[in-house]
């Protein structure tokens, strides 16, 4: 039976994984079709990171679905504990490598777009620091129970190193490197000779990783909470471990999306980008408004011509009646009243027509 914790892990990794894959596909499409340039080292690094992130998600979901992860009453067998330890070792190292590749990909992308020599030097140094940090964490984790490495999935074998300190050191160092990597280009953007609006836009784009930093901090919190649980075989099936793993699963795809969004500028500025779609929509609205105005003008002119015809007919009828009254019959009081009414109606029509004409001109 799949536990609630397993369902959460599966849903989270599936949604984030699909989004990350879609964004990376757009990144490669932008490079090859829109910009028509060859793929760079940053693109290949992000592709490997995506494969690792997907593999981590698949393995974690399998472990969660086939064991009692997150179930308080679950009593794991020895084989299940060994399997959980093996999977945990693989997931830890894969996640460390994945996060390192994402940072390196982002730094290589910075090198591609910012050619300032001092910035290039700082970026190279930071790439070296990231590689050294990630490799040291992997080596320390593999040797945390000594040699051979098979001791890692022996639940009876004690740790020779403080595994809690290693986990906290990785999460804290990873968070610090995330912050440095994401804010590194802001100083360069501030000195660019572009408009203030473009500077603001670039700054917002480069700080999209703020949620990534939040994810890293939350992961650090749950890593500390997990270290407070006694290191037993059952601890891998308890809530602190689940939350630690869950946020470890959230980090890679979120960073992949944030890093790849920076490369999609040509798509946003292209034929189907937001700016182009806005201009197209605005043009259609203006065209529709012009047609509506033209139709209204035509209707107004038609009404004016009809009123002119009515006015002419009424005027002719009135003149005919005046002539008839003056020639055939003597003027009576009733005829005078009728004549006065018709002349008043004629004058009202003339006044109304003048008013409509003035409104049409305005």
XYZ file of C-alpha atoms in Angstrom, residues 144-338:
195
model
C 31.758 7.930 6.411
C 31.795 4.272 7.567
C 35.293 3.546 6.369
C 36.236 0.989 3.753
C 34.963 -1.017 1.997
C 32.067 1.100 0.790
C 29.702 -1.864 1.296
C 29.701 -0.930 4.983
C 27.419 1.950 4.012
C 24.380 -0.331 3.701
C 25.199 -2.459 6.732
C 22.751 -1.253 9.418
C 24.924 -2.755 12.166
C 28.061 -0.887 11.069
C 28.589 2.403 12.964
C 29.672 5.637 11.314
C 33.308 6.586 11.813
C 32.556 10.201 10.893
C 29.853 12.518 12.202
C 27.266 12.027 9.480
C 25.022 14.729 10.962
C 27.800 17.305 10.666
C 28.451 16.197 7.069
C 24.785 16.617 6.127
C 24.535 20.046 7.740
C 27.845 21.146 6.190
C 26.630 20.135 2.741
C 23.271 21.895 3.067
C 24.826 25.056 4.533
C 27.650 25.177 1.980
C 25.247 24.420 -0.854
C 22.963 27.270 0.239
C 25.886 29.714 0.471
C 27.113 28.783 -3.018
C 23.569 29.137 -4.362
C 23.336 32.677 -3.009
C 26.749 33.671 -4.397
C 26.015 32.130 -7.802
C 22.628 33.788 -8.180
C 23.691 37.296 -7.100
C 27.062 37.258 -8.893
C 25.885 39.011 -12.110
C 23.948 41.767 -10.325
C 27.051 43.951 -9.967
C 27.698 43.671 -13.710
C 24.066 44.415 -14.579
C 24.181 47.555 -12.434
C 27.073 48.936 -14.503
C 25.561 48.164 -17.917
C 24.839 51.151 -20.183
C 21.166 50.348 -20.683
C 17.920 51.967 -19.597
C 16.765 51.707 -15.996
C 13.786 49.564 -17.034
C 16.061 47.024 -18.739
C 18.363 46.970 -15.717
C 15.369 46.264 -13.505
C 14.192 43.501 -15.840
C 17.619 41.863 -15.884
C 17.878 42.102 -12.104
C 14.477 40.460 -11.698
C 15.460 37.673 -14.087
C 18.714 37.001 -12.276
C 16.972 36.943 -8.912
C 14.358 34.425 -10.015
C 16.430 31.967 -8.040
C 15.191 33.468 -4.779
C 12.786 30.551 -4.410
C 15.717 28.233 -5.011
C 17.513 29.817 -2.085
C 14.378 29.408 0.031
C 14.265 25.723 -0.950
C 17.905 25.325 0.078
C 17.261 26.986 3.444
C 14.218 24.788 4.111
C 16.276 21.741 3.147
C 18.931 22.853 5.648
C 16.278 23.143 8.361
C 14.956 19.625 7.810
C 18.492 18.278 7.584
C 19.131 19.632 11.074
C 15.845 18.120 12.286
C 16.774 14.769 10.773
C 20.109 14.730 12.595
C 18.223 14.925 15.906
C 16.634 11.519 15.244
C 18.646 8.533 16.543
C 20.486 6.838 13.670
C 18.582 3.561 13.442
C 17.249 1.578 10.542
C 13.750 2.802 11.277
C 14.812 6.452 11.166
C 14.799 6.251 7.361
C 11.036 5.740 7.471
C 10.175 8.601 9.829
C 8.878 12.110 9.093
C 12.139 14.145 9.422
C 13.842 11.906 6.877
C 10.849 12.197 4.524
C 10.859 16.006 4.646
C 14.619 16.096 4.145
C 14.335 13.876 1.072
C 11.300 15.787 -0.235
C 13.134 19.108 -0.253
C 16.179 17.404 -1.694
C 13.892 16.351 -4.563
C 12.500 19.875 -4.967
C 15.888 21.605 -5.222
C 17.259 20.217 -8.540
C 14.246 20.799 -10.842
C 13.599 24.249 -9.375
C 17.214 25.282 -9.968
C 17.125 23.791 -13.475
C 14.033 25.848 -14.312
C 15.458 29.063 -12.824
C 18.788 28.626 -14.617
C 17.203 27.781 -17.968
C 14.730 30.677 -17.910
C 17.702 33.018 -18.279
C 18.443 31.542 -21.712
C 14.922 31.944 -23.147
C 15.150 35.673 -23.890
C 15.258 35.206 -27.709
C 12.004 33.224 -27.563
C 10.271 35.934 -25.512
C 11.481 38.573 -27.962
C 10.593 36.498 -31.030
C 7.479 36.074 -33.132
C 5.505 34.295 -30.419
C 6.940 36.184 -27.472
C 4.829 38.263 -25.050
C 5.892 41.567 -26.649
C 4.977 40.368 -30.145
C 1.656 38.952 -28.968
C 0.876 42.231 -27.193
C 1.588 44.250 -30.345
C -0.563 41.893 -32.413
C -3.458 42.096 -29.944
C -3.186 45.888 -29.784
C -3.219 46.126 -33.583
C -6.335 43.948 -33.792
C -8.149 46.016 -31.167
C -7.304 49.273 -32.952
C -8.462 47.814 -36.275
C -11.739 46.648 -34.738
C -12.264 50.075 -33.159
C -11.647 51.792 -36.521
C -14.191 49.543 -38.268
C -16.769 50.212 -35.557
C -16.252 53.970 -35.913
C -16.618 53.725 -39.692
C -19.879 51.799 -39.381
C -21.247 54.316 -36.874
C -20.368 57.171 -39.236
C -22.171 55.412 -42.115
C -25.289 54.860 -40.033
C -25.271 58.518 -38.956
C -24.993 59.706 -42.555
C -27.876 57.425 -43.598
C -30.079 58.797 -40.827
C -29.226 62.357 -41.825
C -30.159 61.708 -45.464
C -33.436 60.090 -44.404
C -34.236 63.061 -42.177
C -33.390 65.463 -45.025
C -35.794 63.612 -47.311
C -38.507 63.709 -44.642
C -37.831 67.380 -44.098
C -38.146 68.111 -47.848
C -41.348 66.128 -48.120
C -42.852 67.797 -45.081
C -41.853 71.225 -46.380
C -43.418 70.533 -49.797
C -46.631 69.257 -48.214
C -46.838 72.328 -45.995
C -46.303 74.717 -48.885
C -48.944 72.892 -50.893
C -51.391 73.159 -48.007
C -50.649 76.850 -47.585
C -51.323 77.492 -51.256
C -54.502 75.391 -51.156
C -55.811 77.220 -48.092
C -55.050 80.632 -49.522
C -56.614 79.985 -52.942
C -59.651 77.787 -52.418
C -60.873 78.613 -48.920
C -60.954 81.669 -46.798
C -58.711 81.592 -43.781
C -60.519 80.482 -40.669
C -59.399 80.281 -37.080
C -59.128 76.484 -37.298
C -56.999 76.713 -40.445
C -54.702 79.196 -38.743
C -54.224 76.826 -35.836
C -53.462 73.946 -38.222
